[in-house]
PDB file of C-alpha atoms and ligand atoms in Angstrom:
ATOM      1  CA  MET A 154     -33.420  13.529 -81.403  1.00  0.00           C
ATOM      2  CA  PRO A 155     -33.614  12.858 -85.143  1.00  0.00           C
ATOM      3  CA  THR A 156     -31.414   9.856 -85.886  1.00  0.00           C
ATOM      4  CA  ALA A 157     -31.512   8.023 -82.502  1.00  0.00           C
ATOM      5  CA  ILE A 158     -32.762   4.422 -82.612  1.00  0.00           C
ATOM      6  CA  PRO A 159     -35.557   4.595 -80.125  1.00  0.00           C
ATOM      7  CA  GLU A 160     -34.289   2.054 -77.556  1.00  0.00           C
ATOM      8  CA  LEU A 161     -30.898   3.920 -77.298  1.00  0.00           C
ATOM      9  CA  ALA A 162     -32.676   7.000 -75.852  1.00  0.00           C
ATOM     10  CA  PRO A 163     -29.506   9.068 -75.335  1.00  0.00           C
ATOM     11  CA  GLN A 164     -29.437  11.855 -72.664  1.00  0.00           C
ATOM     12  CA  VAL A 165     -27.737  14.756 -74.207  1.00  0.00           C
ATOM     13  CA  LEU A 166     -26.380  17.137 -71.652  1.00  0.00           C
ATOM     14  CA  PRO A 167     -24.994  20.631 -72.286  1.00  0.00           C
ATOM     15  CA  ASP A 168     -21.211  19.868 -71.740  1.00  0.00           C
ATOM     16  CA  ALA A 169     -18.752  17.286 -70.412  1.00  0.00           C
ATOM     17  CA  ALA A 170     -18.971  18.780 -66.850  1.00  0.00           C
ATOM     18  CA  ALA A 171     -22.758  18.140 -66.780  1.00  0.00           C
ATOM     19  CA  VAL A 172     -22.150  14.614 -67.987  1.00  0.00           C
ATOM     20  CA  ALA A 173     -19.506  14.052 -65.303  1.00  0.00           C
ATOM     21  CA  GLU A 174     -21.822  15.184 -62.691  1.00  0.00           C
ATOM     22  CA  ARG A 175     -24.638  12.782 -63.832  1.00  0.00           C
ATOM     23  CA  VAL A 176     -22.180   9.831 -64.027  1.00  0.00           C
ATOM     24  CA  ALA A 177     -20.751  10.516 -60.595  1.00  0.00           C
ATOM     25  CA  SER A 178     -24.129  10.726 -59.205  1.00  0.00           C
ATOM     26  CA  LEU A 179     -25.088   7.355 -60.744  1.00  0.00           C
ATOM     27  CA  LEU A 180     -21.895   5.744 -59.451  1.00  0.00           C
ATOM     28  CA  LEU A 181     -22.514   7.103 -55.901  1.00  0.00           C
ATOM     29  CA  LYS A 182     -26.099   6.033 -55.891  1.00  0.00           C
ATOM     30  CA  THR A 183     -25.160   2.527 -57.188  1.00  0.00           C
ATOM     31  CA  ARG A 184     -22.489   2.220 -54.456  1.00  0.00           C
ATOM     32  CA  LEU A 185     -24.931   3.134 -51.761  1.00  0.00           C
ATOM     33  CA  GLU A 186     -27.751   1.082 -52.971  1.00  0.00           C
ATOM     34  CA  GLN A 187     -25.830  -1.919 -54.066  1.00  0.00           C
ATOM     35  CA  PRO A 188     -22.927  -2.050 -51.721  1.00  0.00           C
ATOM     36  CA  GLY A 189     -22.194  -5.773 -52.457  1.00  0.00           C
ATOM     37  CA  ARG A 190     -21.989  -5.314 -56.221  1.00  0.00           C
ATOM     38  CA  PRO A 191     -18.577  -4.566 -57.777  1.00  0.00           C
ATOM     39  CA  LEU A 192     -18.251  -1.493 -59.956  1.00  0.00           C
ATOM     40  CA  GLY A 193     -16.946  -1.791 -63.472  1.00  0.00           C
ATOM     41  CA  LEU A 194     -14.727   1.332 -64.213  1.00  0.00           C
ATOM     42  CA  ALA A 195     -12.916   2.775 -67.164  1.00  0.00           C
ATOM     43  CA  THR A 196      -9.967   5.133 -67.814  1.00  0.00           C
ATOM     44  CA  GLY A 197      -9.319   7.613 -70.506  1.00  0.00           C
ATOM     45  CA  ARG A 198      -9.901  11.299 -70.899  1.00  0.00           C
ATOM     46  CA  THR A 199     -13.587  11.062 -70.863  1.00  0.00           C
ATOM     47  CA  MET A 200     -13.465   9.677 -67.347  1.00  0.00           C
ATOM     48  CA  GLU A 201     -11.130  12.291 -65.892  1.00  0.00           C
ATOM     49  CA  PRO A 202     -13.941  14.880 -65.096  1.00  0.00           C
ATOM     50  CA  VAL A 203     -16.105  11.946 -63.975  1.00  0.00           C
ATOM     51  CA  TYR A 204     -13.628  10.892 -61.229  1.00  0.00           C
ATOM     52  CA  ALA A 205     -13.121  14.618 -60.318  1.00  0.00           C
ATOM     53  CA  ALA A 206     -16.903  14.955 -59.770  1.00  0.00           C
ATOM     54  CA  LEU A 207     -16.936  11.831 -57.771  1.00  0.00           C
ATOM     55  CA  ARG A 208     -14.094  12.983 -55.610  1.00  0.00           C
ATOM     56  CA  LEU A 209     -16.060  16.315 -54.816  1.00  0.00           C
ATOM     57  CA  ARG A 210     -19.229  14.390 -54.045  1.00  0.00           C
ATOM     58  CA  LEU A 211     -17.420  12.121 -51.754  1.00  0.00           C
ATOM     59  CA  ASN A 212     -15.594  14.969 -49.911  1.00  0.00           C
ATOM     60  CA  ALA A 213     -18.939  16.707 -49.372  1.00  0.00           C
ATOM     61  CA  LEU A 214     -20.352  13.596 -47.451  1.00  0.00           C
ATOM     62  CA  SER A 215     -20.120  13.316 -43.621  1.00  0.00           C
ATOM     63  CA  ALA A 216     -17.167  11.226 -42.425  1.00  0.00           C
ATOM     64  CA  PRO A 217     -19.376   8.167 -41.517  1.00  0.00           C
ATOM     65  CA  GLU A 218     -21.111   8.381 -44.976  1.00  0.00           C
ATOM     66  CA  ARG A 219     -17.704   8.602 -46.666  1.00  0.00           C
ATOM     67  CA  GLU A 220     -16.611   5.594 -44.660  1.00  0.00           C
ATOM     68  CA  HIS A 221     -19.736   3.760 -45.675  1.00  0.00           C
ATOM     69  CA  VAL A 222     -18.782   4.361 -49.337  1.00  0.00           C
ATOM     70  CA  ARG A 223     -15.220   3.256 -48.902  1.00  0.00           C
ATOM     71  CA  ARG A 224     -15.870   0.174 -46.839  1.00  0.00           C
ATOM     72  CA  GLY A 225     -16.429  -2.980 -48.988  1.00  0.00           C
ATOM     73  CA  TRP A 226     -15.510  -0.952 -52.135  1.00  0.00           C
ATOM     74  CA  GLN A 227     -14.695  -3.290 -55.072  1.00  0.00           C
ATOM     75  CA  SER A 228     -14.105  -2.277 -58.521  1.00  0.00           C
ATOM     76  CA  PHE A 229     -12.717  -3.812 -61.558  1.00  0.00           C
ATOM     77  CA  ASN A 230     -11.334  -1.737 -64.445  1.00  0.00           C
ATOM     78  CA  LEU A 231     -11.874  -2.675 -68.086  1.00  0.00           C
ATOM     79  CA  ASP A 232      -8.374  -2.803 -69.316  1.00  0.00           C
ATOM     80  CA  GLU A 233      -4.670  -2.305 -69.109  1.00  0.00           C
ATOM     81  CA  TYR A 234      -1.694  -2.011 -71.496  1.00  0.00           C
ATOM     82  CA  VAL A 235       0.707  -5.071 -71.552  1.00  0.00           C
ATOM     83  CA  GLY A 236       3.990  -4.060 -70.316  1.00  0.00           C
ATOM     84  CA  LEU A 237       2.937  -1.200 -67.992  1.00  0.00           C
ATOM     85  CA  GLY A 238       2.527  -1.428 -64.267  1.00  0.00           C
ATOM     86  CA  PRO A 239       1.264   0.949 -61.439  1.00  0.00           C
ATOM     87  CA  ASP A 240       4.730   2.603 -61.306  1.00  0.00           C
ATOM     88  CA  ASP A 241       4.508   3.780 -64.860  1.00  0.00           C
ATOM     89  CA  HIS A 242       2.588   7.029 -64.880  1.00  0.00           C
ATOM     90  CA  THR A 243       1.117   6.075 -68.372  1.00  0.00           C
ATOM     91  CA  SER A 244      -0.449   2.875 -67.106  1.00  0.00           C
ATOM     92  CA  PHE A 245      -4.180   2.671 -66.317  1.00  0.00           C
ATOM     93  CA  ALA A 246      -3.233   1.375 -62.814  1.00  0.00           C
ATOM     94  CA  ALA A 247      -1.357   4.655 -62.274  1.00  0.00           C
ATOM     95  CA  ALA A 248      -4.331   6.731 -63.574  1.00  0.00           C
ATOM     96  CA  MET A 249      -6.641   4.906 -61.108  1.00  0.00           C
ATOM     97  CA  GLN A 250      -4.220   5.539 -58.301  1.00  0.00           C
ATOM     98  CA  ARG A 251      -4.057   9.183 -59.083  1.00  0.00           C
ATOM     99  CA  GLN A 252      -7.645   9.824 -59.707  1.00  0.00           C
ATOM    100  CA  LEU A 253      -9.387   7.394 -57.340  1.00  0.00           C
ATOM    101  CA  THR A 254      -7.387   5.162 -55.072  1.00  0.00           C
ATOM    102  CA  GLN A 255      -5.383   7.659 -53.300  1.00  0.00           C
ATOM    103  CA  PRO A 256      -7.720  10.635 -53.083  1.00  0.00           C
ATOM    104  CA  LEU A 257     -10.599   8.513 -51.884  1.00  0.00           C
ATOM    105  CA  GLY A 258      -8.325   6.600 -49.324  1.00  0.00           C
ATOM    106  CA  LEU A 259      -9.111   3.213 -50.845  1.00  0.00           C
ATOM    107  CA  ASP A 260      -6.925   0.203 -50.270  1.00  0.00           C
ATOM    108  CA  PRO A 261      -5.248  -0.687 -53.726  1.00  0.00           C
ATOM    109  CA  ALA A 262      -6.494  -4.289 -53.178  1.00  0.00           C
ATOM    110  CA  GLN A 263     -10.023  -2.906 -53.570  1.00  0.00           C
ATOM    111  CA  VAL A 264      -9.443  -1.482 -57.123  1.00  0.00           C
ATOM    112  CA  HIS A 265      -8.659  -4.192 -59.515  1.00  0.00           C
ATOM    113  CA  LEU A 266      -7.146  -3.956 -62.856  1.00  0.00           C
ATOM    114  CA  PRO A 267      -5.443  -6.596 -65.200  1.00  0.00           C
ATOM    115  CA  ASN A 268      -1.798  -6.847 -64.234  1.00  0.00           C
ATOM    116  CA  GLY A 269       0.107  -5.403 -67.236  1.00  0.00           C
ATOM    117  CA  LEU A 270       3.428  -6.713 -65.966  1.00  0.00           C
ATOM    118  CA  ALA A 271       2.352 -10.305 -65.783  1.00  0.00           C
ATOM    119  CA  SER A 272       4.863 -12.602 -67.453  1.00  0.00           C
ATOM    120  CA  ASP A 273       2.295 -14.447 -69.177  1.00  0.00           C
ATOM    121  CA  PRO A 274      -0.401 -11.887 -70.391  1.00  0.00           C
ATOM    122  CA  LEU A 275      -2.657 -14.578 -71.875  1.00  0.00           C
ATOM    123  CA  ALA A 276      -2.848 -16.468 -68.545  1.00  0.00           C
ATOM    124  CA  GLU A 277      -3.335 -12.993 -66.799  1.00  0.00           C
ATOM    125  CA  ALA A 278      -6.320 -12.275 -68.900  1.00  0.00           C
ATOM    126  CA  ARG A 279      -7.850 -15.787 -68.083  1.00  0.00           C
ATOM    127  CA  ARG A 280      -7.123 -15.070 -64.292  1.00  0.00           C
ATOM    128  CA  TYR A 281      -8.705 -11.613 -64.422  1.00  0.00           C
ATOM    129  CA  GLY A 282     -11.840 -12.867 -66.185  1.00  0.00           C
ATOM    130  CA  ALA A 283     -12.113 -15.601 -63.627  1.00  0.00           C
ATOM    131  CA  GLN A 284     -11.566 -13.097 -60.743  1.00  0.00           C
ATOM    132  CA  VAL A 285     -14.577 -10.895 -62.171  1.00  0.00           C
ATOM    133  CA  ALA A 286     -16.692 -14.039 -62.418  1.00  0.00           C
ATOM    134  CA  ALA A 287     -15.784 -15.185 -58.913  1.00  0.00           C
ATOM    135  CA  ALA A 288     -16.876 -11.728 -57.590  1.00  0.00           C
ATOM    136  CA  GLY A 289     -20.329 -12.382 -59.180  1.00  0.00           C
ATOM    137  CA  GLY A 290     -19.722 -10.152 -62.242  1.00  0.00           C
ATOM    138  CA  ILE A 291     -19.989  -6.500 -62.518  1.00  0.00           C
ATOM    139  CA  GLY A 292     -22.868  -4.373 -61.263  1.00  0.00           C
ATOM    140  CA  LEU A 293     -22.673  -0.899 -62.890  1.00  0.00           C
ATOM    141  CA  GLN A 294     -20.253  -0.887 -65.823  1.00  0.00           C
ATOM    142  CA  LEU A 295     -18.892   2.419 -66.844  1.00  0.00           C
ATOM    143  CA  LEU A 296     -17.698   2.681 -70.459  1.00  0.00           C
ATOM    144  CA  GLY A 297     -15.921   5.167 -72.739  1.00  0.00           C
ATOM    145  CA  LEU A 298     -16.024   5.016 -76.561  1.00  0.00           C
ATOM    146  CA  GLY A 299     -13.076   4.466 -78.823  1.00  0.00           C
ATOM    147  CA  LEU A 300     -12.923   6.292 -82.210  1.00  0.00           C
ATOM    148  CA  ASN A 301     -13.212   3.061 -83.999  1.00  0.00           C
ATOM    149  CA  GLY A 302     -16.146   1.913 -81.803  1.00  0.00           C
ATOM    150  CA  HIS A 303     -14.188  -0.084 -79.239  1.00  0.00           C
ATOM    151  CA  VAL A 304     -15.367  -0.369 -75.693  1.00  0.00           C
ATOM    152  CA  GLY A 305     -12.633  -1.348 -73.151  1.00  0.00           C
ATOM    153  CA  PHE A 306     -10.035  -2.325 -75.707  1.00  0.00           C
ATOM    154  CA  ASN A 307     -12.442  -4.565 -77.582  1.00  0.00           C
ATOM    155  CA  GLU A 308     -11.234  -3.696 -81.116  1.00  0.00           C
ATOM    156  CA  PRO A 309     -13.316  -4.266 -84.261  1.00  0.00           C
ATOM    157  CA  PRO A 310     -14.241  -6.842 -85.412  1.00  0.00           C
ATOM    158  CA  CYS A 311     -15.323  -8.212 -82.170  1.00  0.00           C
ATOM    159  CA  PRO A 312     -18.177 -10.727 -81.557  1.00  0.00           C
ATOM    160  CA  PRO A 313     -20.453 -10.137 -78.411  1.00  0.00           C
ATOM    161  CA  GLU A 314     -19.238 -13.452 -76.964  1.00  0.00           C
ATOM    162  CA  ALA A 315     -15.530 -12.294 -76.746  1.00  0.00           C
ATOM    163  CA  ALA A 316     -14.443 -12.942 -73.290  1.00  0.00           C
ATOM    164  CA  CYS A 317     -11.482 -11.340 -71.237  1.00  0.00           C
ATOM    165  CA  ARG A 318      -8.376 -11.633 -73.380  1.00  0.00           C
ATOM    166  CA  CYS A 319      -4.971 -10.246 -74.465  1.00  0.00           C
ATOM    167  CA  LEU A 320      -5.073  -8.640 -77.889  1.00  0.00           C
ATOM    168  CA  VAL A 321      -3.161  -6.495 -80.327  1.00  0.00           C
ATOM    169  CA  LEU A 322      -4.288  -2.842 -80.529  1.00  0.00           C
ATOM    170  CA  SER A 323      -5.102  -1.223 -83.755  1.00  0.00           C
ATOM    171  CA  ASP A 324      -3.218   1.542 -85.311  1.00  0.00           C
ATOM    172  CA  GLN A 325      -6.210   3.874 -84.864  1.00  0.00           C
ATOM    173  CA  THR A 326      -6.413   3.105 -81.224  1.00  0.00           C
ATOM    174  CA  ARG A 327      -2.704   3.664 -80.600  1.00  0.00           C
ATOM    175  CA  GLN A 328      -2.996   6.963 -82.509  1.00  0.00           C
ATOM    176  CA  GLN A 329      -6.008   7.978 -80.422  1.00  0.00           C
ATOM    177  CA  ASN A 330      -4.226   7.294 -77.228  1.00  0.00           C
ATOM    178  CA  ALA A 331      -0.683   8.664 -78.319  1.00  0.00           C
ATOM    179  CA  ALA A 332      -1.234  11.891 -76.324  1.00  0.00           C
ATOM    180  CA  GLY A 333      -0.498  10.234 -73.223  1.00  0.00           C
ATOM    181  CA  PHE A 334       2.730   8.737 -74.577  1.00  0.00           C
ATOM    182  CA  GLY A 335       4.451  11.991 -75.841  1.00  0.00           C
ATOM    183  CA  GLY A 336       2.278  12.231 -78.951  1.00  0.00           C
ATOM    184  CA  ASP A 337       4.006   9.249 -80.613  1.00  0.00           C
ATOM    185  CA  PRO A 338       1.744   6.302 -81.491  1.00  0.00           C
ATOM    186  CA  GLN A 339       4.901   4.098 -81.468  1.00  0.00           C
ATOM    187  CA  ASN A 340       5.308   4.717 -77.849  1.00  0.00           C
ATOM    188  CA  VAL A 341       1.885   3.210 -77.085  1.00  0.00           C
ATOM    189  CA  PRO A 342       2.033  -0.373 -76.163  1.00  0.00           C
ATOM    190  CA  ARG A 343       1.146  -2.902 -78.925  1.00  0.00           C
ATOM    191  CA  ARG A 344      -0.976  -5.164 -76.790  1.00  0.00           C
ATOM    192  CA  ALA A 345      -3.509  -4.834 -74.032  1.00  0.00           C
ATOM    193  CA  ILE A 346      -5.622  -7.062 -71.708  1.00  0.00           C
ATOM    194  CA  THR A 347      -9.374  -6.074 -71.679  1.00  0.00           C
ATOM    195  CA  LEU A 348     -12.626  -7.500 -70.284  1.00  0.00           C
ATOM    196  CA  GLY A 349     -14.470  -8.777 -73.294  1.00  0.00           C
ATOM    197  CA  LEU A 350     -18.040  -7.960 -74.562  1.00  0.00           C
ATOM    198  CA  ALA A 351     -19.131 -11.118 -72.763  1.00  0.00           C
ATOM    199  CA  GLU A 352     -18.242  -9.731 -69.288  1.00  0.00           C
ATOM    200  CA  ILE A 353     -19.456  -6.227 -70.155  1.00  0.00           C
ATOM    201  CA  LEU A 354     -22.944  -7.277 -71.487  1.00  0.00           C
ATOM    202  CA  ALA A 355     -23.213  -9.557 -68.356  1.00  0.00           C
ATOM    203  CA  ALA A 356     -23.184  -6.423 -66.041  1.00  0.00           C
ATOM    204  CA  ASP A 357     -26.377  -5.462 -64.388  1.00  0.00           C
ATOM    205  CA  ALA A 358     -26.311  -2.041 -65.961  1.00  0.00           C
ATOM    206  CA  LEU A 359     -24.200  -0.187 -68.403  1.00  0.00           C
ATOM    207  CA  VAL A 360     -23.338   3.586 -68.653  1.00  0.00           C
ATOM    208  CA  LEU A 361     -21.702   4.654 -71.967  1.00  0.00           C
ATOM    209  CA  VAL A 362     -20.230   8.085 -71.751  1.00  0.00           C
ATOM    210  CA  VAL A 363     -19.478  10.110 -74.914  1.00  0.00           C
ATOM    211  CA  THR A 364     -18.078  13.518 -74.945  1.00  0.00           C
ATOM    212  CA  GLY A 365     -16.299  15.866 -77.246  1.00  0.00           C
ATOM    213  CA  SER A 366     -16.561  16.671 -80.921  1.00  0.00           C
ATOM    214  CA  ALA A 367     -14.027  13.970 -81.867  1.00  0.00           C
ATOM    215  CA  LYS A 368     -16.662  11.347 -81.076  1.00  0.00           C
ATOM    216  CA  THR A 369     -19.407  12.712 -83.258  1.00  0.00           C
ATOM    217  CA  ALA A 370     -18.622  10.578 -86.111  1.00  0.00           C
ATOM    218  CA  VAL A 371     -18.529   7.267 -84.188  1.00  0.00           C
ATOM    219  CA  LEU A 372     -21.645   8.302 -82.151  1.00  0.00           C
ATOM    220  CA  ARG A 373     -23.509   8.826 -85.362  1.00  0.00           C
ATOM    221  CA  ARG A 374     -22.650   5.235 -86.429  1.00  0.00           C
ATOM    222  CA  LEU A 375     -23.666   3.809 -83.020  1.00  0.00           C
ATOM    223  CA  LEU A 376     -27.118   5.666 -83.409  1.00  0.00           C
ATOM    224  CA  GLN A 377     -27.574   4.394 -86.920  1.00  0.00           C
ATOM    225  CA  GLU A 378     -26.073   0.850 -87.264  1.00  0.00           C
ATOM    226  CA  GLN A 379     -27.587  -2.309 -86.241  1.00  0.00           C
ATOM    227  CA  PRO A 380     -25.424  -4.353 -83.773  1.00  0.00           C
ATOM    228  CA  ASN A 381     -22.395  -5.711 -85.695  1.00  0.00           C
ATOM    229  CA  ALA A 382     -18.801  -6.805 -85.136  1.00  0.00           C
ATOM    230  CA  GLY A 383     -17.345  -3.934 -87.005  1.00  0.00           C
ATOM    231  CA  LEU A 384     -18.675  -1.454 -84.297  1.00  0.00           C
ATOM    232  CA  PRO A 385     -18.150  -3.292 -80.980  1.00  0.00           C
ATOM    233  CA  ALA A 386     -20.092  -0.675 -78.984  1.00  0.00           C
ATOM    234  CA  SER A 387     -23.148  -1.577 -81.075  1.00  0.00           C
ATOM    235  CA  TRP A 388     -23.511  -4.848 -79.120  1.00  0.00           C
ATOM    236  CA  LEU A 389     -24.391  -2.611 -76.096  1.00  0.00           C
ATOM    237  CA  ARG A 390     -27.861  -1.916 -77.687  1.00  0.00           C
ATOM    238  CA  GLY A 391     -28.833  -5.373 -76.759  1.00  0.00           C
ATOM    239  CA  HIS A 392     -28.448  -4.657 -73.083  1.00  0.00           C
ATOM    240  CA  PRO A 393     -31.730  -4.016 -71.247  1.00  0.00           C
ATOM    241  CA  ARG A 394     -30.239  -1.451 -68.866  1.00  0.00           C
ATOM    242  CA  LEU A 395     -28.028   0.899 -71.035  1.00  0.00           C
ATOM    243  CA  THR A 396     -27.791   4.473 -70.202  1.00  0.00           C
ATOM    244  CA  LEU A 397     -26.102   6.612 -72.947  1.00  0.00           C
ATOM    245  CA  LEU A 398     -24.902   9.999 -71.812  1.00  0.00           C
ATOM    246  CA  VAL A 399     -23.650  12.421 -74.303  1.00  0.00           C
ATOM    247  CA  ASP A 400     -22.510  16.049 -74.316  1.00  0.00           C
ATOM    248  CA  ALA A 401     -23.605  18.618 -76.902  1.00  0.00           C
ATOM    249  CA  ALA A 402     -20.115  18.694 -78.611  1.00  0.00           C
ATOM    250  CA  ALA A 403     -20.393  14.942 -79.336  1.00  0.00           C
ATOM    251  CA  TRP A 404     -24.129  14.969 -80.332  1.00  0.00           C
ATOM    252  CA  PRO A 405     -24.494  14.514 -84.138  1.00  0.00           C
ATOM    253  CA  GLY A 406     -27.586  16.787 -84.106  1.00  0.00           C
TER     254      GLY A 406
HETATM  255  C1  GLP B 692      -9.488   3.845 -74.564  1.00  0.00           C
HETATM  256  C2  GLP B 692      -9.651   2.827 -73.393  1.00  0.00           C
HETATM  257  C3  GLP B 692     -11.119   2.702 -73.109  1.00  0.00           C
HETATM  258  C4  GLP B 692     -11.541   4.223 -73.141  1.00  0.00           C
HETATM  259  C5  GLP B 692     -11.749   4.696 -74.465  1.00  0.00           C
HETATM  260  C6  GLP B 692     -12.076   6.174 -74.703  1.00  0.00           C
HETATM  261  O1  GLP B 692      -8.532   3.449 -75.548  1.00  0.00           O
HETATM  262  N1  GLP B 692      -9.256   1.542 -73.691  1.00  0.00           N
HETATM  263  O2  GLP B 692     -11.277   2.196 -71.865  1.00  0.00           O
HETATM  264  O3  GLP B 692     -12.820   4.366 -72.504  1.00  0.00           O
HETATM  265  O4  GLP B 692     -10.560   4.305 -75.279  1.00  0.00           O
HETATM  266  O5  GLP B 692     -10.962   6.910 -74.437  1.00  0.00           O
HETATM  267  P1  GLP B 692     -10.978   8.488 -74.172  1.00  0.00           P
HETATM  268  O6  GLP B 692     -11.907   8.666 -73.053  1.00  0.00           O
HETATM  269  O7  GLP B 692      -9.539   8.928 -73.904  1.00  0.00           O
HETATM  270  O8  GLP B 692     -11.492   9.073 -75.453  1.00  0.00           O
END
């Protein structure tokens, strides 16, 4: 592992399916061992195989075991677009319903996201941050990586103290996520509500998942740069329990 900064200790697996299996296993283990701690969840293409693997693992459990996982489930998603709600298939809320809430038979009230339809998004961000705090913070936090180094929707530049807030998305991020909006970045909402680095870094443990060759350049930056506001994911390096899972396609080699 030539360029890796030692404390990052990335785990490089053959492909995205192997990464998804590892993450699903970690999520399930955490859920069983720490049933009282909320999970921190993410959306995006990286997470689709993760939730698919989790569904398969849950379906393989006995009915009482499955019920044990379901009962008391509480999760908080990182982010949501302003202006989109669960009835819009492009919202993160709808993605969670499709990939997790419905197939697992969870009560939607157990799967929290910021309300993208709130009339006052700034107040909604404050409310959501307070809700996470009232739940005792996040246990295991799952994270994807943006091409510009964002985690959640914490766009650069971003200090590590940034808390849950409403912000304007960068052109690069709207371009990255355009595929879900008919390919046109102009169709991607301009604003989002996201948990901040403050809430993310306060989680008990972090799992950063990086797959696909499109992420190689930003992963190389993450491996090489000291923590800095220009690369929000770089602040994760300061967390004592960070797991970095990478597939061979993303690995800079
Ligand atoms: C998106 C989301 C993140 C996601 C990341 C990577 O914009 N805000 O929560 O983890 O960027 O997305 P993808 O997995 O689609 O590459």
